[in-house]
Amino acid sequence: MFPPDKGGLPDHTLGLAESFHYYCARASDTGRVGGPVVDIVTRKGPVDESHSLMRKGLIRVHNLVDQWSDPAMTLKALDQVLDLRGDDLPQSVLILWQYVPHMYGRAGVNLKVPNFLRFTRELISERGRSGIHLIQVLLAHEITASFGLNPRLASIALAHRFQWKGLIKAADRIGVSTEAWIDRWIPRSVRERKSVFLAPSPSAIPVVPLQFSTKEHSRNWKNEHGLDPEAPVILFFGSLGGPKQIDWVVESWRLSRKRVNPRTALVVVGGRPELNVSRAEAKDFCPSGYLSAKEVSLALQAAELISLPFIDGVSERRTSFMAGISHGKVVATTIGPSSGPSLRQGNYFLSADAESKDDFVSVSVESLLNPALSIQMAKAARETYRKEMDWPIVWERLLQSGKLDPDGQG
């Protein structure tokens, strides 16, 4: 997926390419004009080419594949992009395979996926280019569906496990976007033989510098959107449905209007929920739909609380969570099966058990009643993101145990 497709996955693809270009450009001392080039092989269809690096030819998007279930088509696209027939060849090639099973067709079943990596290695060998240092990295944003009583769902879950077993065998390195999944889905023997690393999905929303103080910006933003500038804003960010329980957010909002300020506002950025709100509530309900990255950043910086109650718990792959903490905001979320040890011990966000709506609502409301604690937590959120989850961290973890020279050669 790639913009103009909406959602975290296409944004993550562009973010990976952009961050890798800048990471390699900073690490390079070759003096090469323009810096290294990053190629993206993606689905056929429209491509948003407005990014400055794309206009300069430093990120090249090849929208060549319309059947991910056909390894031959993907291999043909890679052959075209790598262009290994000439004499001016790279010393090394790094290929990142982003793995999200449900993107690969009906129910995410594509038993041929592991062959993509094997065939790519064979392709380079067939071209007589075995001297090229090839590194294939598997970056998993999802791994498998859960088993269920329904035979069809059980068969899908079994197929996902088969795909995953083949992929971890074929990959040189394995990045997993959720810490909780590393122990769960990668056998110890594999972790001992290969480079396995946590690859968070950083925020795709750059922090827009403010012309005024955060407090003054918040007041101005609320005024512009018809909200009470003296009342707090609870903001929900991202697509609706699935893992996000917006009904918990709404309940937090309504209780806040009773206990904190009767004009407490609810802002929804992303989807447009259809809520049954009263006439009084409607004045303080702002469903904005999808916005530009700049507009999202300004909305985040205007809010007092980012509310993200994930049904399976917060994890490092939740880009809406990353957007909140990267902006130095207080985020209320949940702890559940997808929350690994590091997040469970985190003290830079508010959390409640993923099965307790009452606890989540209580934590959210109490945070609005304690602005001093909020300031302290917001500072810790921004610092933790910078040190542990930002884009350079992903690339340092990917490259630290390998020998890929980040000088634009690959």
mmCIF file of C-alpha atoms in Angstrom:
data_model
loop_
_atom_site.group_PDB
_atom_site.id
_atom_site.type_symbol
_atom_site.label_atom_id
_atom_site.label_comp_id
_atom_site.label_asym_id
_atom_site.label_seq_id
_atom_site.Cartn_x
_atom_site.Cartn_y
_atom_site.Cartn_z
ATOM 1 C CA MET A 1 0.000 0.000 0.000
ATOM 2 C CA PHE A 2 1.101 3.549 -0.717
ATOM 3 C CA PRO A 3 -0.478 7.020 -0.570
ATOM 4 C CA PRO A 4 -3.046 8.117 -1.641
ATOM 5 C CA ASP A 5 -4.262 4.914 0.063
ATOM 6 C CA LYS A 6 -5.456 5.926 3.532
ATOM 7 C CA GLY A 7 -4.344 4.513 6.850
ATOM 8 C CA GLY A 8 -1.261 3.620 8.857
ATOM 9 C CA LEU A 9 0.175 1.059 6.426
ATOM 10 C CA PRO A 10 0.632 3.286 3.348
ATOM 11 C CA ASP A 11 1.903 6.104 5.560
ATOM 12 C CA HIS A 12 4.351 3.672 7.157
ATOM 13 C CA THR A 13 5.695 2.643 3.742
ATOM 14 C CA LEU A 14 6.452 6.243 2.816
ATOM 15 C CA GLY A 15 7.878 6.885 6.286
ATOM 16 C CA LEU A 16 10.248 3.929 5.966
ATOM 17 C CA ALA A 17 11.552 5.162 2.628
ATOM 18 C CA GLU A 18 11.933 8.765 3.760
ATOM 19 C CA SER A 19 13.646 7.894 7.035
ATOM 20 C CA PHE A 20 16.019 5.399 5.396
ATOM 21 C CA HIS A 21 17.094 7.985 2.828
ATOM 22 C CA TYR A 22 17.901 10.530 5.527
ATOM 23 C CA TYR A 23 19.523 7.921 7.774
ATOM 24 C CA CYS A 24 21.854 6.779 4.974
ATOM 25 C CA ALA A 25 22.528 10.346 3.858
ATOM 26 C CA ARG A 26 23.662 11.282 7.373
ATOM 27 C CA ALA A 27 25.832 8.168 7.679
ATOM 28 C CA SER A 28 27.392 8.578 4.230
ATOM 29 C CA ASP A 29 30.692 10.313 3.624
ATOM 30 C CA THR A 30 30.818 9.628 -0.098
ATOM 31 C CA GLY A 31 29.771 13.141 -1.027
ATOM 32 C CA ARG A 32 27.375 11.694 -3.556
ATOM 33 C CA VAL A 33 25.130 14.403 -4.960
ATOM 34 C CA GLY A 34 21.558 14.066 -3.730
ATOM 35 C CA GLY A 35 22.235 11.149 -1.428
ATOM 36 C CA PRO A 36 21.092 7.524 -1.658
ATOM 37 C CA VAL A 37 18.013 6.413 -3.586
ATOM 38 C CA VAL A 38 15.273 4.259 -2.087
ATOM 39 C CA ASP A 39 13.022 2.221 -4.381
ATOM 40 C CA ILE A 40 9.504 1.095 -3.473
ATOM 41 C CA VAL A 41 7.745 -1.760 -5.234
ATOM 42 C CA THR A 42 4.016 -1.554 -4.595
ATOM 43 C CA ARG A 43 0.554 -2.284 -6.003
ATOM 44 C CA LYS A 44 -0.655 -0.996 -9.328
ATOM 45 C CA GLY A 45 -2.758 2.116 -9.042
ATOM 46 C CA PRO A 46 -2.443 5.848 -8.404
ATOM 47 C CA VAL A 47 0.594 7.165 -6.532
ATOM 48 C CA ASP A 48 0.800 10.428 -4.626
ATOM 49 C CA GLU A 49 4.050 11.942 -5.916
ATOM 50 C CA SER A 50 3.891 15.190 -3.958
ATOM 51 C CA HIS A 51 6.678 14.287 -1.499
ATOM 52 C CA SER A 52 9.803 16.398 -2.072
ATOM 53 C CA LEU A 53 12.132 13.363 -2.148
ATOM 54 C CA MET A 54 9.965 11.776 -4.836
ATOM 55 C CA ARG A 55 10.054 14.930 -6.939
ATOM 56 C CA LYS A 56 13.872 14.873 -6.671
ATOM 57 C CA GLY A 57 14.028 11.209 -7.702
ATOM 58 C CA LEU A 58 15.486 10.129 -4.343
ATOM 59 C CA ILE A 59 12.438 7.979 -3.577
ATOM 60 C CA ARG A 60 11.250 6.069 -6.640
ATOM 61 C CA VAL A 61 7.895 4.331 -6.553
ATOM 62 C CA HIS A 62 7.280 1.404 -8.903
ATOM 63 C CA ASN A 63 3.570 0.562 -8.913
ATOM 64 C CA LEU A 64 3.975 -2.718 -10.788
ATOM 65 C CA VAL A 65 2.194 -5.517 -8.922
ATOM 66 C CA ASP A 66 -1.502 -6.321 -9.085
ATOM 67 C CA GLN A 67 -1.347 -9.989 -7.998
ATOM 68 C CA TRP A 68 0.681 -10.518 -4.838
ATOM 69 C CA SER A 69 -0.271 -14.179 -5.016
ATOM 70 C CA ASP A 70 1.913 -14.504 -8.132
ATOM 71 C CA PRO A 71 5.616 -14.654 -7.172
ATOM 72 C CA ALA A 72 6.599 -14.421 -10.851
ATOM 73 C CA MET A 73 4.994 -10.984 -11.136
ATOM 74 C CA THR A 74 6.740 -9.704 -8.024
ATOM 75 C CA LEU A 75 10.036 -11.197 -9.192
ATOM 76 C CA LYS A 76 9.671 -9.517 -12.581
ATOM 77 C CA ALA A 77 9.107 -6.192 -10.839
ATOM 78 C CA LEU A 78 12.187 -6.670 -8.638
ATOM 79 C CA ASP A 79 14.270 -7.650 -11.652
ATOM 80 C CA GLN A 80 13.210 -4.456 -13.395
ATOM 81 C CA VAL A 81 13.914 -2.266 -10.366
ATOM 82 C CA LEU A 82 17.245 -3.812 -9.332
ATOM 83 C CA ASP A 83 18.541 -3.753 -12.930
ATOM 84 C CA LEU A 84 21.398 -6.172 -12.315
ATOM 85 C CA ARG A 85 22.325 -6.672 -15.973
ATOM 86 C CA GLY A 86 24.687 -3.715 -16.308
ATOM 87 C CA ASP A 87 28.209 -3.156 -15.015
ATOM 88 C CA ASP A 88 27.529 -0.383 -12.516
ATOM 89 C CA LEU A 89 26.285 -2.668 -9.766
ATOM 90 C CA PRO A 90 25.734 -2.054 -6.074
ATOM 91 C CA GLN A 91 28.005 -3.767 -3.569
ATOM 92 C CA SER A 92 25.005 -4.599 -1.445
ATOM 93 C CA VAL A 93 21.237 -4.748 -1.786
ATOM 94 C CA LEU A 94 18.828 -4.434 1.119
ATOM 95 C CA ILE A 95 15.239 -5.544 0.494
ATOM 96 C CA LEU A 96 12.568 -4.975 3.108
ATOM 97 C CA TRP A 97 9.550 -7.220 2.762
ATOM 98 C CA GLN A 98 6.636 -5.714 4.675
ATOM 99 C CA TYR A 99 4.386 -8.506 5.863
ATOM 100 C CA VAL A 100 0.740 -7.912 6.679
ATOM 101 C CA PRO A 101 -1.175 -11.141 5.933
ATOM 102 C CA HIS A 102 -4.595 -9.629 5.356
ATOM 103 C CA MET A 103 -3.182 -7.539 2.495
ATOM 104 C CA TYR A 104 -2.314 -10.623 0.466
ATOM 105 C CA GLY A 105 -5.778 -11.598 -0.705
ATOM 106 C CA ARG A 106 -8.865 -13.244 0.686
ATOM 107 C CA ALA A 107 -8.367 -13.799 4.429
ATOM 108 C CA GLY A 108 -4.658 -13.158 3.983
ATOM 109 C CA VAL A 109 -3.871 -16.667 2.794
ATOM 110 C CA ASN A 110 -1.001 -16.745 0.325
ATOM 111 C CA LEU A 111 1.102 -19.857 0.821
ATOM 112 C CA LYS A 112 3.515 -18.688 -1.873
ATOM 113 C CA VAL A 113 4.752 -15.674 0.085
ATOM 114 C CA PRO A 114 7.840 -17.420 1.561
ATOM 115 C CA ASN A 115 8.953 -18.244 -1.986
ATOM 116 C CA PHE A 116 9.316 -14.532 -2.781
ATOM 117 C CA LEU A 117 12.496 -14.358 -0.693
ATOM 118 C CA ARG A 118 13.930 -17.610 -2.001
ATOM 119 C CA PHE A 119 13.233 -16.732 -5.640
ATOM 120 C CA THR A 120 14.817 -13.290 -5.187
ATOM 121 C CA ARG A 121 18.051 -14.875 -3.989
ATOM 122 C CA GLU A 122 17.954 -17.256 -6.945
ATOM 123 C CA LEU A 123 17.322 -14.345 -9.330
ATOM 124 C CA ILE A 124 20.508 -12.572 -8.284
ATOM 125 C CA SER A 125 22.448 -15.825 -8.552
ATOM 126 C CA GLU A 126 21.040 -16.481 -12.043
ATOM 127 C CA ARG A 127 22.186 -13.039 -13.148
ATOM 128 C CA GLY A 128 25.707 -14.106 -12.197
ATOM 129 C CA ARG A 129 25.740 -11.522 -9.434
ATOM 130 C CA SER A 130 26.305 -13.781 -6.444
ATOM 131 C CA GLY A 131 29.023 -11.404 -5.224
ATOM 132 C CA ILE A 132 26.379 -8.850 -4.322
ATOM 133 C CA HIS A 133 25.766 -8.738 -0.590
ATOM 134 C CA LEU A 134 22.014 -9.392 -0.420
ATOM 135 C CA ILE A 135 20.139 -8.831 2.810
ATOM 136 C CA GLN A 136 16.428 -9.632 2.943
ATOM 137 C CA VAL A 137 14.629 -8.278 5.966
ATOM 138 C CA LEU A 138 11.158 -9.383 6.951
ATOM 139 C CA LEU A 139 9.231 -6.608 8.689
ATOM 140 C CA ALA A 140 6.074 -8.040 10.226
ATOM 141 C CA HIS A 141 3.182 -5.768 11.166
ATOM 142 C CA GLU A 142 0.851 -8.732 11.610
ATOM 143 C CA ILE A 143 1.565 -12.440 11.884
ATOM 144 C CA THR A 144 -1.507 -14.610 12.186
ATOM 145 C CA ALA A 145 -5.199 -14.689 12.857
ATOM 146 C CA SER A 146 -6.390 -16.429 16.002
ATOM 147 C CA PHE A 147 -7.836 -19.895 16.024
ATOM 148 C CA GLY A 148 -11.607 -20.045 16.372
ATOM 149 C CA LEU A 149 -14.417 -22.560 16.510
ATOM 150 C CA ASN A 150 -15.360 -21.787 12.916
ATOM 151 C CA PRO A 151 -13.526 -24.330 10.684
ATOM 152 C CA ARG A 152 -12.850 -21.707 8.019
ATOM 153 C CA LEU A 153 -11.254 -19.313 10.500
ATOM 154 C CA ALA A 154 -9.222 -22.150 11.946
ATOM 155 C CA SER A 155 -7.904 -23.051 8.505
ATOM 156 C CA ILE A 156 -6.928 -19.417 7.883
ATOM 157 C CA ALA A 157 -5.035 -19.280 11.172
ATOM 158 C CA LEU A 158 -3.260 -22.518 10.298
ATOM 159 C CA ALA A 159 -2.284 -21.178 6.866
ATOM 160 C CA HIS A 160 -0.913 -18.000 8.441
ATOM 161 C CA ARG A 161 1.274 -20.083 10.719
ATOM 162 C CA PHE A 162 2.582 -22.050 7.754
ATOM 163 C CA GLN A 163 3.379 -18.828 5.880
ATOM 164 C CA TRP A 164 5.133 -17.360 8.891
ATOM 165 C CA LYS A 165 7.260 -20.464 9.479
ATOM 166 C CA GLY A 166 8.491 -20.318 5.877
ATOM 167 C CA LEU A 167 9.177 -16.591 6.039
ATOM 168 C CA ILE A 168 11.329 -16.675 9.172
ATOM 169 C CA LYS A 169 13.308 -19.501 7.609
ATOM 170 C CA ALA A 170 13.962 -17.524 4.406
ATOM 171 C CA ALA A 171 14.685 -14.071 5.893
ATOM 172 C CA ASP A 172 18.156 -12.887 6.903
ATOM 173 C CA ARG A 173 16.765 -10.609 9.582
ATOM 174 C CA ILE A 174 13.379 -10.314 11.182
ATOM 175 C CA GLY A 175 11.817 -7.133 12.500
ATOM 176 C CA VAL A 176 8.599 -7.418 14.483
ATOM 177 C CA SER A 177 6.534 -4.340 15.216
ATOM 178 C CA THR A 178 5.161 -5.667 18.510
ATOM 179 C CA GLU A 179 7.440 -6.714 21.359
ATOM 180 C CA ALA A 180 4.875 -9.166 22.722
ATOM 181 C CA TRP A 181 5.023 -11.154 19.471
ATOM 182 C CA ILE A 182 8.761 -11.834 19.455
ATOM 183 C CA ASP A 183 8.710 -14.493 22.165
ATOM 184 C CA ARG A 184 5.287 -15.688 21.052
ATOM 185 C CA TRP A 185 5.985 -16.232 17.351
ATOM 186 C CA ILE A 186 9.747 -16.599 16.871
ATOM 187 C CA PRO A 187 11.305 -19.819 18.234
ATOM 188 C CA ARG A 188 14.324 -19.432 20.467
ATOM 189 C CA SER A 189 16.449 -21.355 17.964
ATOM 190 C CA VAL A 190 15.674 -18.747 15.293
ATOM 191 C CA ARG A 191 16.423 -15.871 17.662
ATOM 192 C CA GLU A 192 19.796 -17.404 18.443
ATOM 193 C CA ARG A 193 20.727 -17.830 14.756
ATOM 194 C CA LYS A 194 19.374 -14.659 13.199
ATOM 195 C CA SER A 195 19.085 -10.972 13.883
ATOM 196 C CA VAL A 196 15.645 -10.480 15.406
ATOM 197 C CA PHE A 197 14.709 -6.984 16.502
ATOM 198 C CA LEU A 198 11.788 -4.894 17.659
ATOM 199 C CA ALA A 199 10.799 -2.524 14.845
ATOM 200 C CA PRO A 200 8.240 -0.033 16.178
ATOM 201 C CA SER A 201 5.969 1.732 13.713
ATOM 202 C CA PRO A 202 6.886 5.371 14.373
ATOM 203 C CA SER A 203 4.547 8.276 13.907
ATOM 204 C CA ALA A 204 3.748 9.304 10.345
ATOM 205 C CA ILE A 205 2.717 12.772 11.591
ATOM 206 C CA PRO A 206 5.646 15.225 11.836
ATOM 207 C CA VAL A 207 5.375 17.667 14.725
ATOM 208 C CA VAL A 208 4.537 21.088 13.280
ATOM 209 C CA PRO A 209 6.403 23.923 15.057
ATOM 210 C CA LEU A 210 4.001 26.325 16.736
ATOM 211 C CA GLN A 211 4.086 30.089 16.377
ATOM 212 C CA PHE A 212 2.780 30.503 19.918
ATOM 213 C CA SER A 213 2.964 28.615 23.197
ATOM 214 C CA THR A 214 1.108 25.310 23.356
ATOM 215 C CA LYS A 215 -1.480 26.873 25.654
ATOM 216 C CA GLU A 216 -2.109 29.802 23.301
ATOM 217 C CA HIS A 217 -2.204 27.495 20.271
ATOM 218 C CA SER A 218 -4.778 25.323 22.021
ATOM 219 C CA ARG A 219 -7.012 28.302 22.737
ATOM 220 C CA ASN A 220 -6.739 29.580 19.163
ATOM 221 C CA TRP A 221 -7.404 26.153 17.630
ATOM 222 C CA LYS A 222 -10.492 25.639 19.774
ATOM 223 C CA ASN A 223 -11.815 29.076 18.839
ATOM 224 C CA GLU A 224 -11.315 28.342 15.141
ATOM 225 C CA HIS A 225 -13.317 25.119 15.473
ATOM 226 C CA GLY A 226 -16.190 26.608 17.454
ATOM 227 C CA LEU A 227 -15.191 25.025 20.761
ATOM 228 C CA ASP A 228 -14.905 26.610 24.196
ATOM 229 C CA PRO A 229 -11.260 27.769 24.495
ATOM 230 C CA GLU A 230 -11.336 27.255 28.270
ATOM 231 C CA ALA A 231 -12.597 23.664 28.145
ATOM 232 C CA PRO A 232 -10.452 20.559 27.608
ATOM 233 C CA VAL A 233 -10.431 18.529 24.393
ATOM 234 C CA ILE A 234 -10.425 14.733 24.258
ATOM 235 C CA LEU A 235 -9.124 13.619 20.862
ATOM 236 C CA PHE A 236 -9.520 10.272 19.122
ATOM 237 C CA PHE A 237 -7.168 9.725 16.183
ATOM 238 C CA GLY A 238 -7.310 7.031 13.500
ATOM 239 C CA SER A 239 -9.701 4.827 11.592
ATOM 240 C CA LEU A 240 -12.858 3.603 13.273
ATOM 241 C CA GLY A 241 -13.950 0.098 14.131
ATOM 242 C CA GLY A 242 -11.942 -3.041 14.661
ATOM 243 C CA PRO A 243 -9.428 -2.687 17.467
ATOM 244 C CA LYS A 244 -10.480 0.779 18.654
ATOM 245 C CA GLN A 245 -13.398 1.090 21.026
ATOM 246 C CA ILE A 246 -14.736 4.553 20.394
ATOM 247 C CA ASP A 247 -17.717 3.909 22.685
ATOM 248 C CA TRP A 248 -15.219 3.966 25.584
ATOM 249 C CA VAL A 249 -13.995 7.351 24.354
ATOM 250 C CA VAL A 250 -17.533 8.705 24.171
ATOM 251 C CA GLU A 251 -18.286 7.548 27.703
ATOM 252 C CA SER A 252 -15.091 9.225 28.951
ATOM 253 C CA TRP A 253 -16.164 12.424 27.209
ATOM 254 C CA ARG A 254 -19.630 12.403 28.719
ATOM 255 C CA LEU A 255 -18.369 11.784 32.241
ATOM 256 C CA SER A 256 -15.777 14.534 31.790
ATOM 257 C CA ARG A 257 -18.574 16.943 30.919
ATOM 258 C CA LYS A 258 -20.150 16.131 34.272
ATOM 259 C CA ARG A 259 -17.028 16.083 36.447
ATOM 260 C CA VAL A 260 -14.484 18.372 34.744
ATOM 261 C CA ASN A 261 -16.149 20.950 32.509
ATOM 262 C CA PRO A 262 -19.620 20.915 30.914
ATOM 263 C CA ARG A 263 -18.069 22.154 27.641
ATOM 264 C CA THR A 264 -15.427 19.389 27.380
ATOM 265 C CA ALA A 265 -15.090 18.674 23.666
ATOM 266 C CA LEU A 266 -14.659 15.450 21.707
ATOM 267 C CA VAL A 267 -12.610 15.720 18.506
ATOM 268 C CA VAL A 268 -12.401 12.731 16.149
ATOM 269 C CA VAL A 269 -9.639 12.867 13.535
ATOM 270 C CA GLY A 270 -9.739 10.159 10.864
ATOM 271 C CA GLY A 271 -13.041 8.352 10.609
ATOM 272 C CA ARG A 272 -16.427 10.022 10.968
ATOM 273 C CA PRO A 273 -18.452 8.206 13.616
ATOM 274 C CA GLU A 274 -22.217 8.419 13.617
ATOM 275 C CA LEU A 275 -23.039 9.186 17.231
ATOM 276 C CA ASN A 276 -26.378 9.907 18.835
ATOM 277 C CA VAL A 277 -25.558 13.168 20.553
ATOM 278 C CA SER A 278 -27.832 15.623 22.247
ATOM 279 C CA ARG A 279 -28.202 19.209 21.076
ATOM 280 C CA ALA A 280 -25.909 20.386 23.880
ATOM 281 C CA GLU A 281 -23.303 17.712 23.079
ATOM 282 C CA ALA A 282 -23.371 18.505 19.369
ATOM 283 C CA LYS A 283 -21.863 21.952 20.046
ATOM 284 C CA ASP A 284 -18.755 20.281 21.464
ATOM 285 C CA PHE A 285 -18.476 17.331 19.105
ATOM 286 C CA CYS A 286 -16.062 17.830 16.197
ATOM 287 C CA PRO A 287 -15.723 14.903 13.717
ATOM 288 C CA SER A 288 -13.111 16.201 11.296
ATOM 289 C CA GLY A 289 -12.576 13.158 9.060
ATOM 290 C CA TYR A 290 -9.204 12.648 7.361
ATOM 291 C CA LEU A 291 -6.867 15.637 7.516
ATOM 292 C CA SER A 292 -3.451 16.518 6.157
ATOM 293 C CA ALA A 293 -0.460 15.625 8.337
ATOM 294 C CA LYS A 294 -0.040 19.299 9.230
ATOM 295 C CA GLU A 295 -3.670 19.647 10.294
ATOM 296 C CA VAL A 296 -3.470 16.447 12.348
ATOM 297 C CA SER A 297 -0.386 17.736 14.153
ATOM 298 C CA LEU A 298 -2.082 21.021 14.982
ATOM 299 C CA ALA A 299 -5.137 19.164 16.290
ATOM 300 C CA LEU A 300 -3.009 16.863 18.446
ATOM 301 C CA GLN A 301 -1.171 19.824 19.949
ATOM 302 C CA ALA A 302 -4.464 21.503 20.823
ATOM 303 C CA ALA A 303 -5.856 18.539 22.786
ATOM 304 C CA GLU A 304 -5.501 17.858 26.487
ATOM 305 C CA LEU A 305 -5.953 14.086 26.158
ATOM 306 C CA ILE A 306 -5.488 11.575 23.314
ATOM 307 C CA SER A 307 -7.899 8.677 23.891
ATOM 308 C CA LEU A 308 -7.004 5.295 22.312
ATOM 309 C CA PRO A 309 -8.623 2.288 24.023
ATOM 310 C CA PHE A 310 -7.365 -0.630 21.877
ATOM 311 C CA ILE A 311 -9.302 -3.858 22.305
ATOM 312 C CA ASP A 312 -6.091 -5.936 22.373
ATOM 313 C CA GLY A 313 -3.989 -3.389 24.240
ATOM 314 C CA VAL A 314 -1.482 -0.816 23.067
ATOM 315 C CA SER A 315 1.544 -2.006 21.119
ATOM 316 C CA GLU A 316 4.525 -0.576 19.286
ATOM 317 C CA ARG A 317 2.740 -0.936 15.951
ATOM 318 C CA ARG A 318 -0.021 1.544 16.810
ATOM 319 C CA THR A 319 0.894 4.672 14.866
ATOM 320 C CA SER A 320 -1.904 6.680 16.455
ATOM 321 C CA PHE A 321 -0.315 6.016 19.862
ATOM 322 C CA MET A 322 3.070 6.975 18.440
ATOM 323 C CA ALA A 323 1.631 10.215 17.075
ATOM 324 C CA GLY A 324 0.294 11.102 20.503
ATOM 325 C CA ILE A 325 3.499 10.536 22.461
ATOM 326 C CA SER A 326 5.751 12.046 19.755
ATOM 327 C CA HIS A 327 3.733 15.253 20.140
ATOM 328 C CA GLY A 328 4.302 15.193 23.887
ATOM 329 C CA LYS A 329 0.655 14.606 24.752
ATOM 330 C CA VAL A 330 -1.009 12.614 27.483
ATOM 331 C CA VAL A 331 -2.337 9.404 25.943
ATOM 332 C CA ALA A 332 -4.938 7.211 27.641
ATOM 333 C CA THR A 333 -4.894 3.662 26.319
ATOM 334 C CA THR A 334 -5.223 0.024 27.360
ATOM 335 C CA ILE A 335 -2.957 -2.864 28.314
ATOM 336 C CA GLY A 336 -3.805 -6.239 26.801
ATOM 337 C CA PRO A 337 -2.423 -9.299 24.994
ATOM 338 C CA SER A 338 -0.545 -7.191 22.429
ATOM 339 C CA SER A 339 1.239 -5.137 25.087
ATOM 340 C CA GLY A 340 4.793 -6.349 25.709
ATOM 341 C CA PRO A 341 6.895 -6.009 28.873
ATOM 342 C CA SER A 342 8.295 -2.573 28.009
ATOM 343 C CA LEU A 343 4.878 -1.004 27.510
ATOM 344 C CA ARG A 344 3.443 -2.713 30.562
ATOM 345 C CA GLN A 345 6.156 -1.031 32.630
ATOM 346 C CA GLY A 346 5.872 2.325 30.859
ATOM 347 C CA ASN A 347 5.199 5.410 32.973
ATOM 348 C CA TYR A 348 4.808 7.909 30.137
ATOM 349 C CA PHE A 349 1.158 7.257 29.298
ATOM 350 C CA LEU A 350 -2.075 6.412 31.117
ATOM 351 C CA SER A 351 -3.428 2.890 30.918
ATOM 352 C CA ALA A 352 -6.168 0.576 32.091
ATOM 353 C CA ASP A 353 -6.825 -3.101 31.563
ATOM 354 C CA ALA A 354 -8.192 -3.739 28.070
ATOM 355 C CA GLU A 355 -11.170 -5.549 29.586
ATOM 356 C CA SER A 356 -12.170 -2.769 31.984
ATOM 357 C CA LYS A 357 -14.105 0.083 30.435
ATOM 358 C CA ASP A 358 -14.827 1.569 33.865
ATOM 359 C CA ASP A 359 -11.120 1.782 34.712
ATOM 360 C CA PHE A 360 -10.319 3.384 31.369
ATOM 361 C CA VAL A 361 -13.038 6.001 31.782
ATOM 362 C CA SER A 362 -11.911 6.726 35.341
ATOM 363 C CA VAL A 363 -8.249 7.121 34.362
ATOM 364 C CA SER A 364 -9.198 9.456 31.511
ATOM 365 C CA VAL A 365 -11.351 11.738 33.625
ATOM 366 C CA GLU A 366 -8.864 11.869 36.499
ATOM 367 C CA SER A 367 -6.109 12.989 34.115
ATOM 368 C CA LEU A 368 -8.143 16.052 33.114
ATOM 369 C CA LEU A 369 -8.514 16.923 36.785
ATOM 370 C CA ASN A 370 -4.741 16.776 37.343
ATOM 371 C CA PRO A 371 -3.004 19.127 34.865
ATOM 372 C CA ALA A 372 0.307 19.088 36.812
ATOM 373 C CA LEU A 373 0.643 15.321 36.344
ATOM 374 C CA SER A 374 -0.275 15.716 32.706
ATOM 375 C CA ILE A 375 2.593 18.147 32.068
ATOM 376 C CA GLN A 376 5.084 15.745 33.646
ATOM 377 C CA MET A 377 3.775 12.755 31.714
ATOM 378 C CA ALA A 378 3.718 14.619 28.399
ATOM 379 C CA LYS A 379 7.408 15.477 28.747
ATOM 380 C CA ALA A 380 8.257 11.839 29.499
ATOM 381 C CA ALA A 381 6.218 10.705 26.475
ATOM 382 C CA ARG A 382 8.133 12.907 24.052
ATOM 383 C CA GLU A 383 11.505 11.845 25.464
ATOM 384 C CA THR A 384 10.677 8.125 25.426
ATOM 385 C CA TYR A 385 9.550 8.342 21.824
ATOM 386 C CA ARG A 386 12.762 10.062 20.780
ATOM 387 C CA LYS A 387 15.011 7.544 22.533
ATOM 388 C CA GLU A 388 13.172 4.285 21.850
ATOM 389 C CA MET A 389 10.659 4.539 19.006
ATOM 390 C CA ASP A 390 11.563 7.186 16.432
ATOM 391 C CA TRP A 391 12.593 6.353 12.840
ATOM 392 C CA PRO A 392 16.389 6.413 13.403
ATOM 393 C CA ILE A 393 15.944 3.789 16.140
ATOM 394 C CA VAL A 394 14.303 1.388 13.673
ATOM 395 C CA TRP A 395 17.218 1.667 11.228
ATOM 396 C CA GLU A 396 19.888 1.411 13.924
ATOM 397 C CA ARG A 397 18.330 -1.818 15.139
ATOM 398 C CA LEU A 398 18.056 -3.160 11.612
ATOM 399 C CA LEU A 399 21.641 -2.402 10.680
ATOM 400 C CA GLN A 400 23.498 -2.786 13.972
ATOM 401 C CA SER A 401 24.151 -6.527 13.707
ATOM 402 C CA GLY A 402 24.757 -6.640 9.968
ATOM 403 C CA LYS A 403 27.410 -5.452 7.567
ATOM 404 C CA LEU A 404 25.341 -3.290 5.263
ATOM 405 C CA ASP A 405 27.292 -0.121 4.645
ATOM 406 C CA PRO A 406 24.793 2.783 4.821
ATOM 407 C CA ASP A 407 26.656 4.877 2.251
ATOM 408 C CA GLY A 408 24.168 4.630 -0.554
ATOM 409 C CA GLN A 409 25.824 1.532 -2.049
ATOM 410 C CA GLY A 410 22.790 -0.669 -1.443
#
